[in-house]
mmCIF file of C-alpha atoms in Angstrom:
data_model
loop_
_atom_site.group_PDB
_atom_site.id
_atom_site.type_symbol
_atom_site.label_atom_id
_atom_site.label_comp_id
_atom_site.label_asym_id
_atom_site.label_seq_id
_atom_site.Cartn_x
_atom_site.Cartn_y
_atom_site.Cartn_z
ATOM 1 C CA MET C 25 127.936 80.122 122.399
ATOM 2 C CA LYS C 26 125.106 82.368 123.530
ATOM 3 C CA GLN C 27 125.095 86.000 122.402
ATOM 4 C CA SER C 28 122.586 88.789 122.799
ATOM 5 C CA ILE C 29 122.039 91.807 120.583
ATOM 6 C CA THR C 30 119.881 94.773 121.552
ATOM 7 C CA LEU C 31 118.497 97.168 118.959
ATOM 8 C CA ASP C 32 116.978 100.468 120.034
ATOM 9 C CA TYR C 33 115.426 102.521 117.237
ATOM 10 C CA THR C 34 112.518 104.774 116.457
ATOM 11 C CA LEU C 35 110.460 104.163 113.354
ATOM 12 C CA PRO C 36 109.280 107.511 111.963
ATOM 13 C CA GLU C 37 105.598 107.376 111.070
ATOM 14 C CA GLY C 38 105.654 110.028 108.349
ATOM 15 C CA CYS C 39 103.091 109.401 105.619
ATOM 16 C CA LEU C 40 102.118 106.114 107.320
ATOM 17 C CA GLN C 41 100.794 107.960 110.382
ATOM 18 C CA PRO C 42 97.134 106.977 109.691
ATOM 19 C CA HIS C 43 98.199 103.294 109.601
ATOM 20 C CA PHE C 44 100.014 103.518 112.949
ATOM 21 C CA GLU C 45 97.165 105.464 114.576
ATOM 22 C CA ALA C 46 94.745 102.738 113.458
ATOM 23 C CA LEU C 47 97.023 100.025 114.900
ATOM 24 C CA ARG C 48 97.000 101.770 118.275
ATOM 25 C CA ARG C 49 93.180 101.511 118.163
ATOM 26 C CA GLY C 50 93.317 97.843 117.133
ATOM 27 C CA GLU C 51 92.142 98.596 113.581
ATOM 28 C CA ALA C 52 93.618 97.311 110.318
ATOM 29 C CA LEU C 53 94.213 100.195 107.893
ATOM 30 C CA ALA C 54 95.962 98.981 104.743
ATOM 31 C CA SER C 55 97.459 100.810 101.787
ATOM 32 C CA LYS C 56 95.809 100.239 98.403
ATOM 33 C CA CYS C 57 97.572 101.001 95.151
ATOM 34 C CA GLY C 58 95.643 103.340 92.877
ATOM 35 C CA ALA C 59 97.515 101.995 89.844
ATOM 36 C CA CYS C 60 97.150 98.204 90.189
ATOM 37 C CA GLY C 61 94.852 97.681 93.196
ATOM 38 C CA HIS C 62 97.373 95.760 95.358
ATOM 39 C CA VAL C 63 96.386 95.871 99.057
ATOM 40 C CA ALA C 64 99.253 95.825 101.575
ATOM 41 C CA PHE C 65 98.964 95.233 105.301
ATOM 42 C CA PRO C 66 101.017 96.422 107.028
ATOM 43 C CA ALA C 67 100.793 99.541 104.898
ATOM 44 C CA ARG C 68 103.617 100.549 102.569
ATOM 45 C CA VAL C 69 104.794 103.822 101.011
ATOM 46 C CA LEU C 70 105.305 102.186 97.590
ATOM 47 C CA CYS C 71 103.323 99.405 95.938
ATOM 48 C CA ALA C 72 105.101 96.046 96.249
ATOM 49 C CA ASP C 73 103.669 94.907 92.906
ATOM 50 C CA CYS C 74 104.134 97.864 90.550
ATOM 51 C CA GLY C 75 106.239 100.379 92.522
ATOM 52 C CA SER C 76 103.649 103.163 92.307
ATOM 53 C CA ASP C 77 103.420 105.789 95.033
ATOM 54 C CA ALA C 78 99.741 106.480 94.208
ATOM 55 C CA LEU C 79 98.445 104.832 97.367
ATOM 56 C CA GLY C 80 95.229 105.319 99.287
ATOM 57 C CA TRP C 81 93.727 103.747 102.395
ATOM 58 C CA VAL C 82 91.336 100.834 102.842
ATOM 59 C CA THR C 83 90.037 99.431 106.140
ATOM 60 C CA LEU C 84 90.319 95.659 106.500
ATOM 61 C CA PRO C 85 88.227 93.572 108.914
ATOM 62 C CA GLY C 86 91.337 92.791 111.000
ATOM 63 C CA THR C 87 90.795 89.036 110.887
ATOM 64 C CA ALA C 88 93.590 86.700 109.844
ATOM 65 C CA ARG C 89 94.408 83.038 109.204
ATOM 66 C CA VAL C 90 97.612 81.542 110.620
ATOM 67 C CA SER C 91 99.925 79.979 108.034
ATOM 68 C CA CYS C 92 102.645 78.867 110.472
ATOM 69 C CA ARG C 93 103.753 79.697 113.992
ATOM 70 C CA THR C 94 106.552 79.148 116.463
ATOM 71 C CA GLY C 95 107.110 79.679 120.158
ATOM 72 C CA GLY C 96 105.630 78.235 123.320
ATOM 73 C CA ALA C 97 102.836 78.823 125.810
ATOM 74 C CA GLU C 98 104.342 82.120 127.013
ATOM 75 C CA LYS C 99 105.510 83.737 123.762
ATOM 76 C CA GLY C 100 104.789 83.108 120.146
ATOM 77 C CA VAL C 101 104.924 84.601 116.683
ATOM 78 C CA ALA C 102 103.078 83.627 113.527
ATOM 79 C CA LEU C 103 103.018 84.227 109.805
ATOM 80 C CA VAL C 104 99.449 85.189 108.892
ATOM 81 C CA ARG C 105 97.374 86.483 106.004
ATOM 82 C CA PHE C 106 94.956 89.236 106.988
ATOM 83 C CA ASP C 107 91.606 89.002 105.225
ATOM 84 C CA GLY C 108 91.605 91.492 102.353
ATOM 85 C CA ALA C 109 95.414 91.813 102.141
ATOM 86 C CA ASP C 110 97.501 90.507 99.252
ATOM 87 C CA ALA C 111 100.572 89.518 101.305
ATOM 88 C CA MET C 112 101.461 87.778 104.551
ATOM 89 C CA SER C 113 102.486 89.478 107.808
ATOM 90 C CA THR C 114 104.445 88.476 110.891
ATOM 91 C CA VAL C 115 102.578 88.995 114.170
ATOM 92 C CA ALA C 116 103.155 88.473 117.872
ATOM 93 C CA LEU C 117 100.554 86.213 119.445
ATOM 94 C CA LYS C 118 98.673 87.769 122.353
ATOM 95 C CA ASN C 119 97.493 84.354 123.605
ATOM 96 C CA PRO C 120 100.048 81.810 122.297
ATOM 97 C CA GLU C 121 98.688 79.050 124.547
ATOM 98 C CA ILE C 122 95.650 78.818 122.216
ATOM 99 C CA ALA C 123 95.961 76.405 119.283
ATOM 100 C CA GLY C 124 93.677 78.484 117.057
ATOM 101 C CA GLU C 125 94.164 78.899 113.322
ATOM 102 C CA THR C 126 92.373 82.234 113.059
ATOM 103 C CA GLY C 127 92.423 85.449 115.024
ATOM 104 C CA LYS C 128 91.800 89.188 115.122
ATOM 105 C CA LEU C 129 94.179 92.135 115.181
ATOM 106 C CA SER C 130 94.691 93.327 118.747
ATOM 107 C CA VAL C 131 95.964 96.503 120.373
ATOM 108 C CA PRO C 132 99.673 96.097 121.238
ATOM 109 C CA GLU C 133 100.438 95.455 124.904
ATOM 110 C CA ASN C 134 102.214 98.122 126.961
ATOM 111 C CA SER C 135 102.675 100.397 123.922
ATOM 112 C CA GLU C 136 104.864 97.760 122.251
ATOM 113 C CA ALA C 137 105.397 98.114 118.532
ATOM 114 C CA GLY C 138 104.340 95.639 115.906
ATOM 115 C CA LEU C 139 101.275 93.666 114.951
ATOM 116 C CA TRP C 140 99.529 91.568 117.608
ATOM 117 C CA LEU C 141 96.969 88.837 116.966
ATOM 118 C CA LEU C 142 94.426 87.530 119.477
ATOM 119 C CA LEU C 143 93.797 83.912 118.478
ATOM 120 C CA ASP C 144 90.255 82.559 118.386
ATOM 121 C CA THR C 145 89.560 79.756 120.845
ATOM 122 C CA VAL C 146 88.488 76.433 119.385
ATOM 123 C CA THR C 147 85.397 74.681 120.705
ATOM 124 C CA ALA C 148 84.859 70.923 120.652
ATOM 125 C CA LYS C 149 82.997 71.282 117.335
ATOM 126 C CA GLY C 150 85.890 73.232 115.824
ATOM 127 C CA ASP C 151 83.980 76.512 115.729
ATOM 128 C CA GLY C 152 86.070 79.599 116.488
ATOM 129 C CA ASN C 153 85.040 81.866 119.350
ATOM 130 C CA VAL C 154 86.873 84.676 121.078
#
């Protein structure tokens, strides 16, 4: 039995506004806990490790390594670890037809929400190029 569910919501940016503004520019701005040093990307309002709200900002390079992925040549999602972050993130793949294992944060298409990753192409030698 096939069913479809549609969810229409607005995520308030609030104190995470700098994070969302950076995403719209294709930049990775993470939260960093002032108490324990945990770095979260996407950013959080409370530390996932110690629960502190003493958070600041740190800019990450925006590069990531794919842990696992699913989808096809037209659409795909992946679980990735962004370089400099302490946790994994789910991303939409901007070029799912590429079999790359690494990529770079990309500006969302058509003002869509979420994290997007542009996968690096793989040359015959296995070197990654965009």
